Tab-separated table of C-alpha atoms (C1' of nucleotides) in Angstrom:
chain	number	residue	atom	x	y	z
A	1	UNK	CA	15.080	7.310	-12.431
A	2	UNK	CA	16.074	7.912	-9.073
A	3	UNK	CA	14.465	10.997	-8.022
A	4	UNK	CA	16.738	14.629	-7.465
A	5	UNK	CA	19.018	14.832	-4.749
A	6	UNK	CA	16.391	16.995	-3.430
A	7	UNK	CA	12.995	16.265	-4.519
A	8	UNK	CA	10.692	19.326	-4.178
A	9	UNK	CA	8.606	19.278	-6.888
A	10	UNK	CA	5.409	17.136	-6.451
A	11	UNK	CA	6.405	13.522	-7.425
A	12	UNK	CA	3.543	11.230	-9.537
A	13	UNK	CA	1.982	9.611	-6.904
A	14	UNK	CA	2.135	6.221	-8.774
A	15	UNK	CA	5.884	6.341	-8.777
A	16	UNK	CA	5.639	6.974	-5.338
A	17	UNK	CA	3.370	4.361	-4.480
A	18	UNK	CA	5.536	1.876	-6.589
A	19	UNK	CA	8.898	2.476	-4.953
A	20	UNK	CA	7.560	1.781	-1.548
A	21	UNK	CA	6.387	-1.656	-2.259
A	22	UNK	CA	9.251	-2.124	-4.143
A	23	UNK	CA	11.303	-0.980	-1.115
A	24	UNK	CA	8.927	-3.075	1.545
A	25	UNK	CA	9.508	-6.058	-0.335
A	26	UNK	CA	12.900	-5.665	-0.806
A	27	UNK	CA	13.162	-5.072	3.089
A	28	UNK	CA	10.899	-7.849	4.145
A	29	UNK	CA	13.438	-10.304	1.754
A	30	UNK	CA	16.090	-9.288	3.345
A	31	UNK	CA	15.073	-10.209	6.600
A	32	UNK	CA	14.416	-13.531	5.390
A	33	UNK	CA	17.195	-14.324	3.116
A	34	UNK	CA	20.270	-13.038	1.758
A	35	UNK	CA	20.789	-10.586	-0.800
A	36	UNK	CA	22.266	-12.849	-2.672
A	37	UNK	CA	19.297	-15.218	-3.348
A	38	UNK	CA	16.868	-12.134	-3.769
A	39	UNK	CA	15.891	-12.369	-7.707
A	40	UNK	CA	14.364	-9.690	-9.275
A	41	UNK	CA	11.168	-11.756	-9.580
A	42	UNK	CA	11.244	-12.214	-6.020
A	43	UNK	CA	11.137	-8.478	-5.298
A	44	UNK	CA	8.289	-7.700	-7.671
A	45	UNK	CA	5.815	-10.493	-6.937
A	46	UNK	CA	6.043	-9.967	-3.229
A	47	UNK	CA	5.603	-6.082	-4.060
A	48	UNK	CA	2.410	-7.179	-6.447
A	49	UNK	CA	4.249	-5.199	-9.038
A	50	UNK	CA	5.330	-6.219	-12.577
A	51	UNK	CA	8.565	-7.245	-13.426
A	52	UNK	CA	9.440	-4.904	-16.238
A	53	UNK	CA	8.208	-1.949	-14.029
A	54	UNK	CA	11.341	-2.431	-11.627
A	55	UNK	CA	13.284	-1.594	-13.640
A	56	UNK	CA	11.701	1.591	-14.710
A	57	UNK	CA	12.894	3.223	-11.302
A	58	UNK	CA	16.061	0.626	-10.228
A	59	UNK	CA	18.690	-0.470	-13.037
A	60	UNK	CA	19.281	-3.936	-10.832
A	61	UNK	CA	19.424	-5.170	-7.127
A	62	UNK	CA	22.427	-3.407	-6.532
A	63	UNK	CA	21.420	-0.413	-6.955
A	64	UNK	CA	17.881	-0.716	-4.852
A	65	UNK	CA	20.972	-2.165	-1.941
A	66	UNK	CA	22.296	1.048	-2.225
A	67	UNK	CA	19.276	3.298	-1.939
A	68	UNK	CA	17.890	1.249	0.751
A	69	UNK	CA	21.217	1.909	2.398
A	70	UNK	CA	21.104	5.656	1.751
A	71	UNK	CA	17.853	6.064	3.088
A	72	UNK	CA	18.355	4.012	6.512
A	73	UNK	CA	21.570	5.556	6.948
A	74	UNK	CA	20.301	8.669	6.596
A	75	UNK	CA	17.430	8.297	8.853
A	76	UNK	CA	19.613	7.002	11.670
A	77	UNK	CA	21.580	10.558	10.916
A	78	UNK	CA	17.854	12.782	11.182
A	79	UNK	CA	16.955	10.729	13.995
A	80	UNK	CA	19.668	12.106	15.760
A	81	UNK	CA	20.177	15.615	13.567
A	82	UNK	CA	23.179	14.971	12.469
A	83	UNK	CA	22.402	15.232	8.939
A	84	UNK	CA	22.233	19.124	8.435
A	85	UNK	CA	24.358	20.541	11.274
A	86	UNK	CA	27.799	22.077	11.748
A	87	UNK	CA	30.973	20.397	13.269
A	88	UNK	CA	31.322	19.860	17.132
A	89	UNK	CA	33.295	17.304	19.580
A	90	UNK	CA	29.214	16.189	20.559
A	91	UNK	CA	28.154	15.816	17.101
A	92	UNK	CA	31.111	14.081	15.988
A	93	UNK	CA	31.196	11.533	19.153
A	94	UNK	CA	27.285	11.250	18.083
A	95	UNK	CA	28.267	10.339	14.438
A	96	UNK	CA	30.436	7.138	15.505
A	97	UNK	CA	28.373	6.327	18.279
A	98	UNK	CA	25.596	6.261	14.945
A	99	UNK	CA	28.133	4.473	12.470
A	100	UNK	CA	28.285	1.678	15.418
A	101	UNK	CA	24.893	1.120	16.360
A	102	UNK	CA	24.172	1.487	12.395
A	103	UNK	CA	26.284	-1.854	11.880
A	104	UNK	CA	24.915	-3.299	14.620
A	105	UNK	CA	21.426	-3.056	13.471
A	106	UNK	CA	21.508	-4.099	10.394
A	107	UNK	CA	23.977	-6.971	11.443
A	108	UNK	CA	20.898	-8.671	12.944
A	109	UNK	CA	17.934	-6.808	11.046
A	110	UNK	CA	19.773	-8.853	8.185
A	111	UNK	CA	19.731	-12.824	7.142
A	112	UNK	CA	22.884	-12.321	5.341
A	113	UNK	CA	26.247	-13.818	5.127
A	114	UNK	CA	27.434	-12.291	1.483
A	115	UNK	CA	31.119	-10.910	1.529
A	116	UNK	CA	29.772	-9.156	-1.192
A	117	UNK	CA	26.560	-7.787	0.584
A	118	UNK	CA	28.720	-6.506	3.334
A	119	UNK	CA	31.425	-4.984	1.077
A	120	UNK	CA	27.910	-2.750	-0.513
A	121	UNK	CA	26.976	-1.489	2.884
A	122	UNK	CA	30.717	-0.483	3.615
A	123	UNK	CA	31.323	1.124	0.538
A	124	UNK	CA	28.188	2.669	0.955
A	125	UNK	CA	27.938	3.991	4.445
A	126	UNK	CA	31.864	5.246	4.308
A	127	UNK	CA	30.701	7.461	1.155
A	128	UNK	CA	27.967	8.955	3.703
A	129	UNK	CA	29.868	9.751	6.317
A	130	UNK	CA	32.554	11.183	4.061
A	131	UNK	CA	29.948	13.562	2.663
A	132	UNK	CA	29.108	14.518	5.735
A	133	UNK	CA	32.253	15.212	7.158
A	134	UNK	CA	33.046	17.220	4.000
A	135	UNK	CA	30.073	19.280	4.939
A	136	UNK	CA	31.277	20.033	8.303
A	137	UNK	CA	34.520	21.072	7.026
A	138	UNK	CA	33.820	23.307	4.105
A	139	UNK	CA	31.708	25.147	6.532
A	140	UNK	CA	35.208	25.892	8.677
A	141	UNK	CA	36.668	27.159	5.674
A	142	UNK	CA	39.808	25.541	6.331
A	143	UNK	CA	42.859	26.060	3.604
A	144	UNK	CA	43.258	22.462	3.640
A	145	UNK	CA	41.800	20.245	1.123
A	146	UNK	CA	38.258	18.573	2.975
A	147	UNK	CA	38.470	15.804	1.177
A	148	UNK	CA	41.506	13.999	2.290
A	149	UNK	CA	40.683	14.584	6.170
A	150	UNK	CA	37.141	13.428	5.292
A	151	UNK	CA	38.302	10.300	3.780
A	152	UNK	CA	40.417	9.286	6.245
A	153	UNK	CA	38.562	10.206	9.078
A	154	UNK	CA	35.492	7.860	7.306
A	155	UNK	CA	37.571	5.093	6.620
A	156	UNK	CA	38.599	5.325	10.514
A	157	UNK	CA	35.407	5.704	11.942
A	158	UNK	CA	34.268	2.650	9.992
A	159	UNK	CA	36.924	0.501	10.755
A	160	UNK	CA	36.572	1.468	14.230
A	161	UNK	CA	32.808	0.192	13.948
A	162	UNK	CA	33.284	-2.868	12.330
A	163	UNK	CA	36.297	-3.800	15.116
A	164	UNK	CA	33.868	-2.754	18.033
A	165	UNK	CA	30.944	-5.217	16.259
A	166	UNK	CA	33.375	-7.893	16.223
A	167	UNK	CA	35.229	-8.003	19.610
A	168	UNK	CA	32.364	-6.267	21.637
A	169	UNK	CA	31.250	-10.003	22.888
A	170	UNK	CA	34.829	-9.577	24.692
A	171	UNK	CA	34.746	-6.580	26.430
A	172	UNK	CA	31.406	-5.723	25.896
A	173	UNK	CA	32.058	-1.476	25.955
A	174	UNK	CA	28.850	0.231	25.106
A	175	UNK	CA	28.750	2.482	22.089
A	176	UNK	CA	29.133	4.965	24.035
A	177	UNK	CA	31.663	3.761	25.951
A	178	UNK	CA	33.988	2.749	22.551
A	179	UNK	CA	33.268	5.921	21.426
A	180	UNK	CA	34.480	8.099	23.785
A	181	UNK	CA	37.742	5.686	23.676
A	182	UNK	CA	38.774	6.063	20.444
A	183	UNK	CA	37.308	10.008	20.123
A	184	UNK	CA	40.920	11.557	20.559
A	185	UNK	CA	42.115	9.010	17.492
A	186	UNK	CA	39.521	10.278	15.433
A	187	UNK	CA	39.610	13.623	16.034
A	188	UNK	CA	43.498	13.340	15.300
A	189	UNK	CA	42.666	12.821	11.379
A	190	UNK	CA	40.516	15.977	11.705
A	191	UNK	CA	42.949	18.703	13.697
A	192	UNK	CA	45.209	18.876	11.044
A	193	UNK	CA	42.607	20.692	8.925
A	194	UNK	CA	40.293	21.553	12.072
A	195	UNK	CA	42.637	24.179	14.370
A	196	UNK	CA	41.865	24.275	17.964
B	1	UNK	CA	-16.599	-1.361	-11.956
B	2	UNK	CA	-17.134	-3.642	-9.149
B	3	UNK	CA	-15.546	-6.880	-10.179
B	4	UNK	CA	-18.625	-9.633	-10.908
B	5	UNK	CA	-19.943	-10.973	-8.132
B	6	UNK	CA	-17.943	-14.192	-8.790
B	7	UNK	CA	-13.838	-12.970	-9.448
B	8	UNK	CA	-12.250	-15.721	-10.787
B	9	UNK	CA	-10.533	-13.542	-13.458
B	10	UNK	CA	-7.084	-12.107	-13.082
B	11	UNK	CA	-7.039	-8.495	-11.744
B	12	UNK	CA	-5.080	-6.034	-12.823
B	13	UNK	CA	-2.917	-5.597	-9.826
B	14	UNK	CA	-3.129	-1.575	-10.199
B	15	UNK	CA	-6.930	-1.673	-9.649
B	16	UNK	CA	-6.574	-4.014	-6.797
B	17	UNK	CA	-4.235	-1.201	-5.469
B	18	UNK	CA	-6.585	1.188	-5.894
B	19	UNK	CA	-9.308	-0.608	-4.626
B	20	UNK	CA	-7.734	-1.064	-1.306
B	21	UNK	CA	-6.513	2.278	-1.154
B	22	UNK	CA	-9.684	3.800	-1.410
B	23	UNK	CA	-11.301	1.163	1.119
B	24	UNK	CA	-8.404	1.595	3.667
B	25	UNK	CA	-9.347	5.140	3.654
B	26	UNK	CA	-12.851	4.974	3.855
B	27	UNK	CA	-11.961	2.600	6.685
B	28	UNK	CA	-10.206	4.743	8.708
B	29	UNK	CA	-12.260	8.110	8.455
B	30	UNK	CA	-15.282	5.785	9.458
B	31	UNK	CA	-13.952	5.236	13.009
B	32	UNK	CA	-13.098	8.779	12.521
B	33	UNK	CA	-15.990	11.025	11.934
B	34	UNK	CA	-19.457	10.494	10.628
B	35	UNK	CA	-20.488	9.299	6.948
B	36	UNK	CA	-22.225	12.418	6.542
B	37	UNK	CA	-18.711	14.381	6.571
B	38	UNK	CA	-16.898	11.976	4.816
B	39	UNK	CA	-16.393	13.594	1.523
B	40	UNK	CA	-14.900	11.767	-1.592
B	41	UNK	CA	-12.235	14.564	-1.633
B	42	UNK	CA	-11.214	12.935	2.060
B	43	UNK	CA	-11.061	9.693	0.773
B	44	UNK	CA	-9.197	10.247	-2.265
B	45	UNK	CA	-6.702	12.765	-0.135
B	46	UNK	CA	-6.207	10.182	2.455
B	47	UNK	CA	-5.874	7.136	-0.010
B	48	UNK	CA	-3.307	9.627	-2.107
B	49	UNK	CA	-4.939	8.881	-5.285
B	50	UNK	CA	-7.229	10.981	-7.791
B	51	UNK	CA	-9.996	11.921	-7.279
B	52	UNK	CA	-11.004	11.126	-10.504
B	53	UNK	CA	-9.398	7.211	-9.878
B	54	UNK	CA	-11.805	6.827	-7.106
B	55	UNK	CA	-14.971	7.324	-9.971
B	56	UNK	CA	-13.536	4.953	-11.854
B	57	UNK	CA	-14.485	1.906	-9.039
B	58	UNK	CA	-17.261	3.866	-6.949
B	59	UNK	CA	-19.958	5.746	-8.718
B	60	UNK	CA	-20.237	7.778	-5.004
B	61	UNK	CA	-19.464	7.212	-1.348
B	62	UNK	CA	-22.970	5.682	-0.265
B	63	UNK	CA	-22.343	2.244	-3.171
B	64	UNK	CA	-18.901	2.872	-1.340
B	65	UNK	CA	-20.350	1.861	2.123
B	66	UNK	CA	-22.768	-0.835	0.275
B	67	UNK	CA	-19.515	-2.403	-0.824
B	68	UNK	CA	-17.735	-1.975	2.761
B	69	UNK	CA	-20.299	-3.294	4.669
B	70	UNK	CA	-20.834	-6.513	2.203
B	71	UNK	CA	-17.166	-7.444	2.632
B	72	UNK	CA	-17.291	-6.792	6.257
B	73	UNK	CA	-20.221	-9.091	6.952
B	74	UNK	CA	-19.270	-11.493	4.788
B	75	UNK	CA	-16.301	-11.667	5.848
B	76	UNK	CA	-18.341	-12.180	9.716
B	77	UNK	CA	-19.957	-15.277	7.817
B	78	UNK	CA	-16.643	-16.447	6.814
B	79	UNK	CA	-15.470	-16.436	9.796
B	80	UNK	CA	-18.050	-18.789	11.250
B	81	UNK	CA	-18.145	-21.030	8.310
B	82	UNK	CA	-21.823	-20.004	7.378
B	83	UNK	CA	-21.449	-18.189	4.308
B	84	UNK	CA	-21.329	-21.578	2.205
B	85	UNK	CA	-23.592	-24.369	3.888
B	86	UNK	CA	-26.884	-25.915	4.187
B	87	UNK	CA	-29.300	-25.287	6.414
B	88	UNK	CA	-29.613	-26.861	9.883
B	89	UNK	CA	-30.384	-25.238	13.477
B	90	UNK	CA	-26.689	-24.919	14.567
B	91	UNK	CA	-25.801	-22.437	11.504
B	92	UNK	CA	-29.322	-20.836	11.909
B	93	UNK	CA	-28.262	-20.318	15.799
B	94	UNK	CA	-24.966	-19.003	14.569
B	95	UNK	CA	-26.438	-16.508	11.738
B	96	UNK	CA	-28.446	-14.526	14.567
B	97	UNK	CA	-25.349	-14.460	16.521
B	98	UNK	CA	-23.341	-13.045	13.760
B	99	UNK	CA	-26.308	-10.723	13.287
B	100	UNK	CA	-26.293	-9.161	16.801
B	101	UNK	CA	-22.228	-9.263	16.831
B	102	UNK	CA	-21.669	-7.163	13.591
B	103	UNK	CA	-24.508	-4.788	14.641
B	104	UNK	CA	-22.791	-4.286	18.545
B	105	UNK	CA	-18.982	-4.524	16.496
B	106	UNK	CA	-20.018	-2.017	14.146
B	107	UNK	CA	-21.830	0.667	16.371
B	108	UNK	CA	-18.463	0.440	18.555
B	109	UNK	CA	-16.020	0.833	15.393
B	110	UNK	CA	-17.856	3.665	13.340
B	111	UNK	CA	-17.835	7.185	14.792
B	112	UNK	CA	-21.621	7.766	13.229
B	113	UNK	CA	-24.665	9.854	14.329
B	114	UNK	CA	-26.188	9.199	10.889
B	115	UNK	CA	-29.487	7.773	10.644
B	116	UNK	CA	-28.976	7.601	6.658
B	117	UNK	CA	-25.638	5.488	7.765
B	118	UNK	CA	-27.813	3.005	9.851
B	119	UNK	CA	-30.257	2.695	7.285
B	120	UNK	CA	-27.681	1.841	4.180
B	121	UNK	CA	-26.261	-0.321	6.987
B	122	UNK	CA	-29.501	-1.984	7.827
B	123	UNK	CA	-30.841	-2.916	4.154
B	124	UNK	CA	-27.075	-4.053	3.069
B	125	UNK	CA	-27.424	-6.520	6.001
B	126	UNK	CA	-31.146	-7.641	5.945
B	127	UNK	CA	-30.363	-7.905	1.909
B	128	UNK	CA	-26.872	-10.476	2.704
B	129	UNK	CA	-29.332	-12.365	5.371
B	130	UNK	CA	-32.197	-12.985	2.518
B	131	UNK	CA	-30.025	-13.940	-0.071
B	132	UNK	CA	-27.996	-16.540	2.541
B	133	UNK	CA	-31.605	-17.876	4.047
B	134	UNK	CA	-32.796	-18.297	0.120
B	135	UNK	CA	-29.595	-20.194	-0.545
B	136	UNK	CA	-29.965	-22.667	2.412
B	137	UNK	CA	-33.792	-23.018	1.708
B	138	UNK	CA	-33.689	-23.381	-2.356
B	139	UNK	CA	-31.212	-26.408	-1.299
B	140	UNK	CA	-34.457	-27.926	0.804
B	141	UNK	CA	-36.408	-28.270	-3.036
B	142	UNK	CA	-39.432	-26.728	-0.549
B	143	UNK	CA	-42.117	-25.955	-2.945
B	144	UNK	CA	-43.103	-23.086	-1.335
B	145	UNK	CA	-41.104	-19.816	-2.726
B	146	UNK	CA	-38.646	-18.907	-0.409
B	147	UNK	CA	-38.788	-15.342	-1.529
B	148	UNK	CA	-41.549	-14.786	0.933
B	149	UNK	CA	-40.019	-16.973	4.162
B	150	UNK	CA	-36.332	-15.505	3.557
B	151	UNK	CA	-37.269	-12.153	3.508
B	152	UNK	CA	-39.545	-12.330	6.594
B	153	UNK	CA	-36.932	-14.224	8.755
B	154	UNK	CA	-34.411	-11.842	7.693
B	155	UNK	CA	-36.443	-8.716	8.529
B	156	UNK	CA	-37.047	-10.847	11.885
B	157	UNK	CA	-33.542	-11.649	13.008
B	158	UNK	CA	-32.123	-8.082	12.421
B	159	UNK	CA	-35.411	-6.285	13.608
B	160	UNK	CA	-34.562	-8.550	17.338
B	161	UNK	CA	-30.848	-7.701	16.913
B	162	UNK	CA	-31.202	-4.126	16.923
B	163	UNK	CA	-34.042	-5.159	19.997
B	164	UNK	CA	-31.071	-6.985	21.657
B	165	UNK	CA	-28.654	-3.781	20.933
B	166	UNK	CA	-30.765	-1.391	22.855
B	167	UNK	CA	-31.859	-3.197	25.807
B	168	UNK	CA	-29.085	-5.471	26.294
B	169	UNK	CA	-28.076	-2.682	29.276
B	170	UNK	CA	-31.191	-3.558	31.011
B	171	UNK	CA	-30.816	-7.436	31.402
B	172	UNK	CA	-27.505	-7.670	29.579
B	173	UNK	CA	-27.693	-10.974	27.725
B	174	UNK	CA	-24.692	-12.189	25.833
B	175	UNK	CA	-25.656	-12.748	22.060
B	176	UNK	CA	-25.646	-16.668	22.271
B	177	UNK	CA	-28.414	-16.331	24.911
B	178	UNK	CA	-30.718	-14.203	23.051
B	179	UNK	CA	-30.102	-16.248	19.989
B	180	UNK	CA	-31.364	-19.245	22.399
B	181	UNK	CA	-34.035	-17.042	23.328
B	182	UNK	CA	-35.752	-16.138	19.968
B	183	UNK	CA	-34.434	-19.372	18.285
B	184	UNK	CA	-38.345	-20.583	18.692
B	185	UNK	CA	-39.726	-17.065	17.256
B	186	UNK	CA	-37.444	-17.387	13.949
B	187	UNK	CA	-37.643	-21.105	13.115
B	188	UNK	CA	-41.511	-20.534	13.230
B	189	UNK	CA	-41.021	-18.397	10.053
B	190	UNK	CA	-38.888	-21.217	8.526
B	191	UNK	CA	-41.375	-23.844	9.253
B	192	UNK	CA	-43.949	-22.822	6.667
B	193	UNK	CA	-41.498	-24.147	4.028
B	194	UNK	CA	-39.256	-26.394	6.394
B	195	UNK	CA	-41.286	-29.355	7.318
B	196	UNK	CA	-39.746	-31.208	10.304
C	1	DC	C1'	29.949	-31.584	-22.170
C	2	DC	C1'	24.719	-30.843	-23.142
C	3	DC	C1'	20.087	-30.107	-21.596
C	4	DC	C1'	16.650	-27.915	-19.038
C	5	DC	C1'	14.930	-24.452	-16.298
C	6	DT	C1'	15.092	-19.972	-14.257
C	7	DT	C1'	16.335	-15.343	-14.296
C	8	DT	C1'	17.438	-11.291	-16.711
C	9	DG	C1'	16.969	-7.115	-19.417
C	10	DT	C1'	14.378	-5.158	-23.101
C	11	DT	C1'	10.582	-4.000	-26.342
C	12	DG	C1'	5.830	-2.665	-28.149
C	13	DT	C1'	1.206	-2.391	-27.012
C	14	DT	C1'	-2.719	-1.824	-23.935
C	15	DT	C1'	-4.740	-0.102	-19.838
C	16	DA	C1'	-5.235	2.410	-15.360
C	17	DT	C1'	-4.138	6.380	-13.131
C	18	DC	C1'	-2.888	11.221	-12.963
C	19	DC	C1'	-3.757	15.972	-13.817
C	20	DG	C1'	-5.939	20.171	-14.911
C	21	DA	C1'	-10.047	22.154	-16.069
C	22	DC	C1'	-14.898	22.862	-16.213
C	23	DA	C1'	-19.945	23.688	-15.033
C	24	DA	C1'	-23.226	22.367	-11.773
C	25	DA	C1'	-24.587	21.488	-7.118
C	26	DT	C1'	-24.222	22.155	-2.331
C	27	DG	C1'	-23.663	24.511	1.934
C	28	DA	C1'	-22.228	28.255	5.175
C	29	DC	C1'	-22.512	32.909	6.352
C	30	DC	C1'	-24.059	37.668	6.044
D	1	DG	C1'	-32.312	36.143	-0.607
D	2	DG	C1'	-27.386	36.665	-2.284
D	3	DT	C1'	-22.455	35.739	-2.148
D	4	DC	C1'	-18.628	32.999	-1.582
D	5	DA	C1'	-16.147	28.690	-0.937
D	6	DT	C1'	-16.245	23.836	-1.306
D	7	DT	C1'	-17.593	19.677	-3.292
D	8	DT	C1'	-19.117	17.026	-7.093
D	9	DG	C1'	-19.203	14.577	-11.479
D	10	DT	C1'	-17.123	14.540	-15.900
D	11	DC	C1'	-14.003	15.280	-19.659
D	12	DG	C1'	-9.465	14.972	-22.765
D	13	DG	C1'	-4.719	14.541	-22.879
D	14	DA	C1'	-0.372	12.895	-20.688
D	15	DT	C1'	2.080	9.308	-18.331
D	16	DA	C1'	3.147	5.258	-15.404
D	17	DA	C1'	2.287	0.563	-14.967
D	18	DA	C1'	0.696	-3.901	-16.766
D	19	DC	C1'	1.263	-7.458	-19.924
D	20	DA	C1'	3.119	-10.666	-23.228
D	21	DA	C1'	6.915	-11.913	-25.726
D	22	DC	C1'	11.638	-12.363	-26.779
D	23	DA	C1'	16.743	-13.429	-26.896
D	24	DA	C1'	20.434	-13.849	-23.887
D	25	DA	C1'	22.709	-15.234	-19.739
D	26	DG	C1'	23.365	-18.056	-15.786
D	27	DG	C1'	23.047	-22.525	-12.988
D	28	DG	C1'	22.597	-26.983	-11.666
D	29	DG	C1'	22.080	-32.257	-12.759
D	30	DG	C1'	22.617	-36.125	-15.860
DNA sequence: CCCCCTTTGTTGTTTATCCGACAAATGACC
DNA sequence: GGTCATTTGTCGGATAAACAACAAAGGGGG
């Protein structure tokens, strides 16, 4: 279920094959309709798959959410090689200028209006950028404990995101632009564990 | 192997997987490189399934290409509405048409130097044009066999399309011309068993 | 409320695909 | 010609996926 954290060893190409039309479908759904109306059966006969083989690699929809999350979250971070880098004031500016136009994207990739779809992709995107910025701390080797700057710092950055998605049609500041604004707030969670 | 000729049955979805897999592949390394270098190790590799799958639907790579360029030209007929009618002048007109279009469509796509490749390509297609011809003329009730008139008008109409291929630099007729052209020269092979 | 229909997980069995291995055939190069 | 590497068919055992069936849980509409 769920393949390793890191996956080197050769994978069955059958499973392979499976969890990409699983994960096409699942895509191409939720461009059309909201996650909430996306059945199981849904999923498998537009992936040509059978039922009872979903849930050989997903326990329920929630869970394929999740991964589909994961995986477009963390592609937005390669794209821009964030994921497996150390802390700077460029990479971190780079991260919530990500975090924004993450939310944006998938704000219109998807046909949703689910309170409960939403709440997912927030609980799931804050755990990623926590991780991350976990990983950028250990590496300082500060005394302080990562995780509580981490957390906060996530919880900021994605608050900051979801405000700039909502009252951008005022202003209108790029990403850029909002990011660079509220750098000096963020960074403000980080210097108590981060020394000049 | 090679679902019946008429598939009305339910396929296992995992074969028709396979199936399009492997032809996908095949597809692809066509407009590639030449037939001759296309090795089932290529396919398979480039399909990512076994090689041992791809025995399992293809006995080798040459009933591979029999079965590529059926679907293909069939598909041509489809197309055109000529794959499932009678007989009359307009869909004869249209059948040499098709002819010289697949032959010029299919020289362009495939990357081939192969006169083994032309040949499996030629009998496939003279074979689809007999059996189509003996179709519309059985539906006459001639009493002559129409073994005999099929297979000479088929012989006929790709013999002048591969005519029209080579010279068509020299006066550079469009393929509903010539098919005007050598209308007269086919329909006399028809006539024997096609009274007016 | 009950009824009907759909969806959901789950199970046991069958089937297709994977995988490694093998000998034989082929082809390139010396 | 001989050697070496690659490809080819083919096999037996392991595993993923298909399939049919089932009880249970929603989810409207009368």
């Amino acid at each position: 279920m769920l393949a390793n954290p890191i996956q080197k060893e050769k994978i069955d190409p059958r499973v392979k094959r499976t969890r990409t039309l699983i994960r096409h479908a699942f895509d191409e759904l939720l461009a059309e309709t909201s996650f909430k109306s996306i059945t199981i059966q849904s999923i498998t006969q537009r992936a040509e798959i059978n039922r009872a083989t979903f849930y050989a690699h997903f326990p329920d929809k929630f869970v394929l959410l999740q991964d589909t999350i994961q995986r477009a979250f963390q592609q937005e971070l390669e794209k821009r090689t964030l994921s497996a880098c150390h802390y700077s004031d460029d990479n971190l500016l780079a991260l919530i200028i990500t975090v924004c136009e993450f939310i944006a994207q998938s704000d219109q990739h998807c046909k949703t209006i689910d309170s409960e779809f939403d709440m997912l992709v927030e609980t799931q995107v804050k755990n990623q950028i926590r991780v991350l910025l976990e990983h950028w701390l250990s590496l300082t080797g500060s005394e302080i404990a990562p995780g509580i700057a981490a957390t906060a710092t996530a919880w900021a950055i994605y608050g900051l995101a979801i405000y700039w998605k909502h009252n951008r049609s005022a202003a209108k500041p790029s990403a850029e632009q909002f990011a660079q604004q509220v750098f000096p707030l963020i960074t403000a969670n980080l210097k108590m564990v981060q020394p000049i």
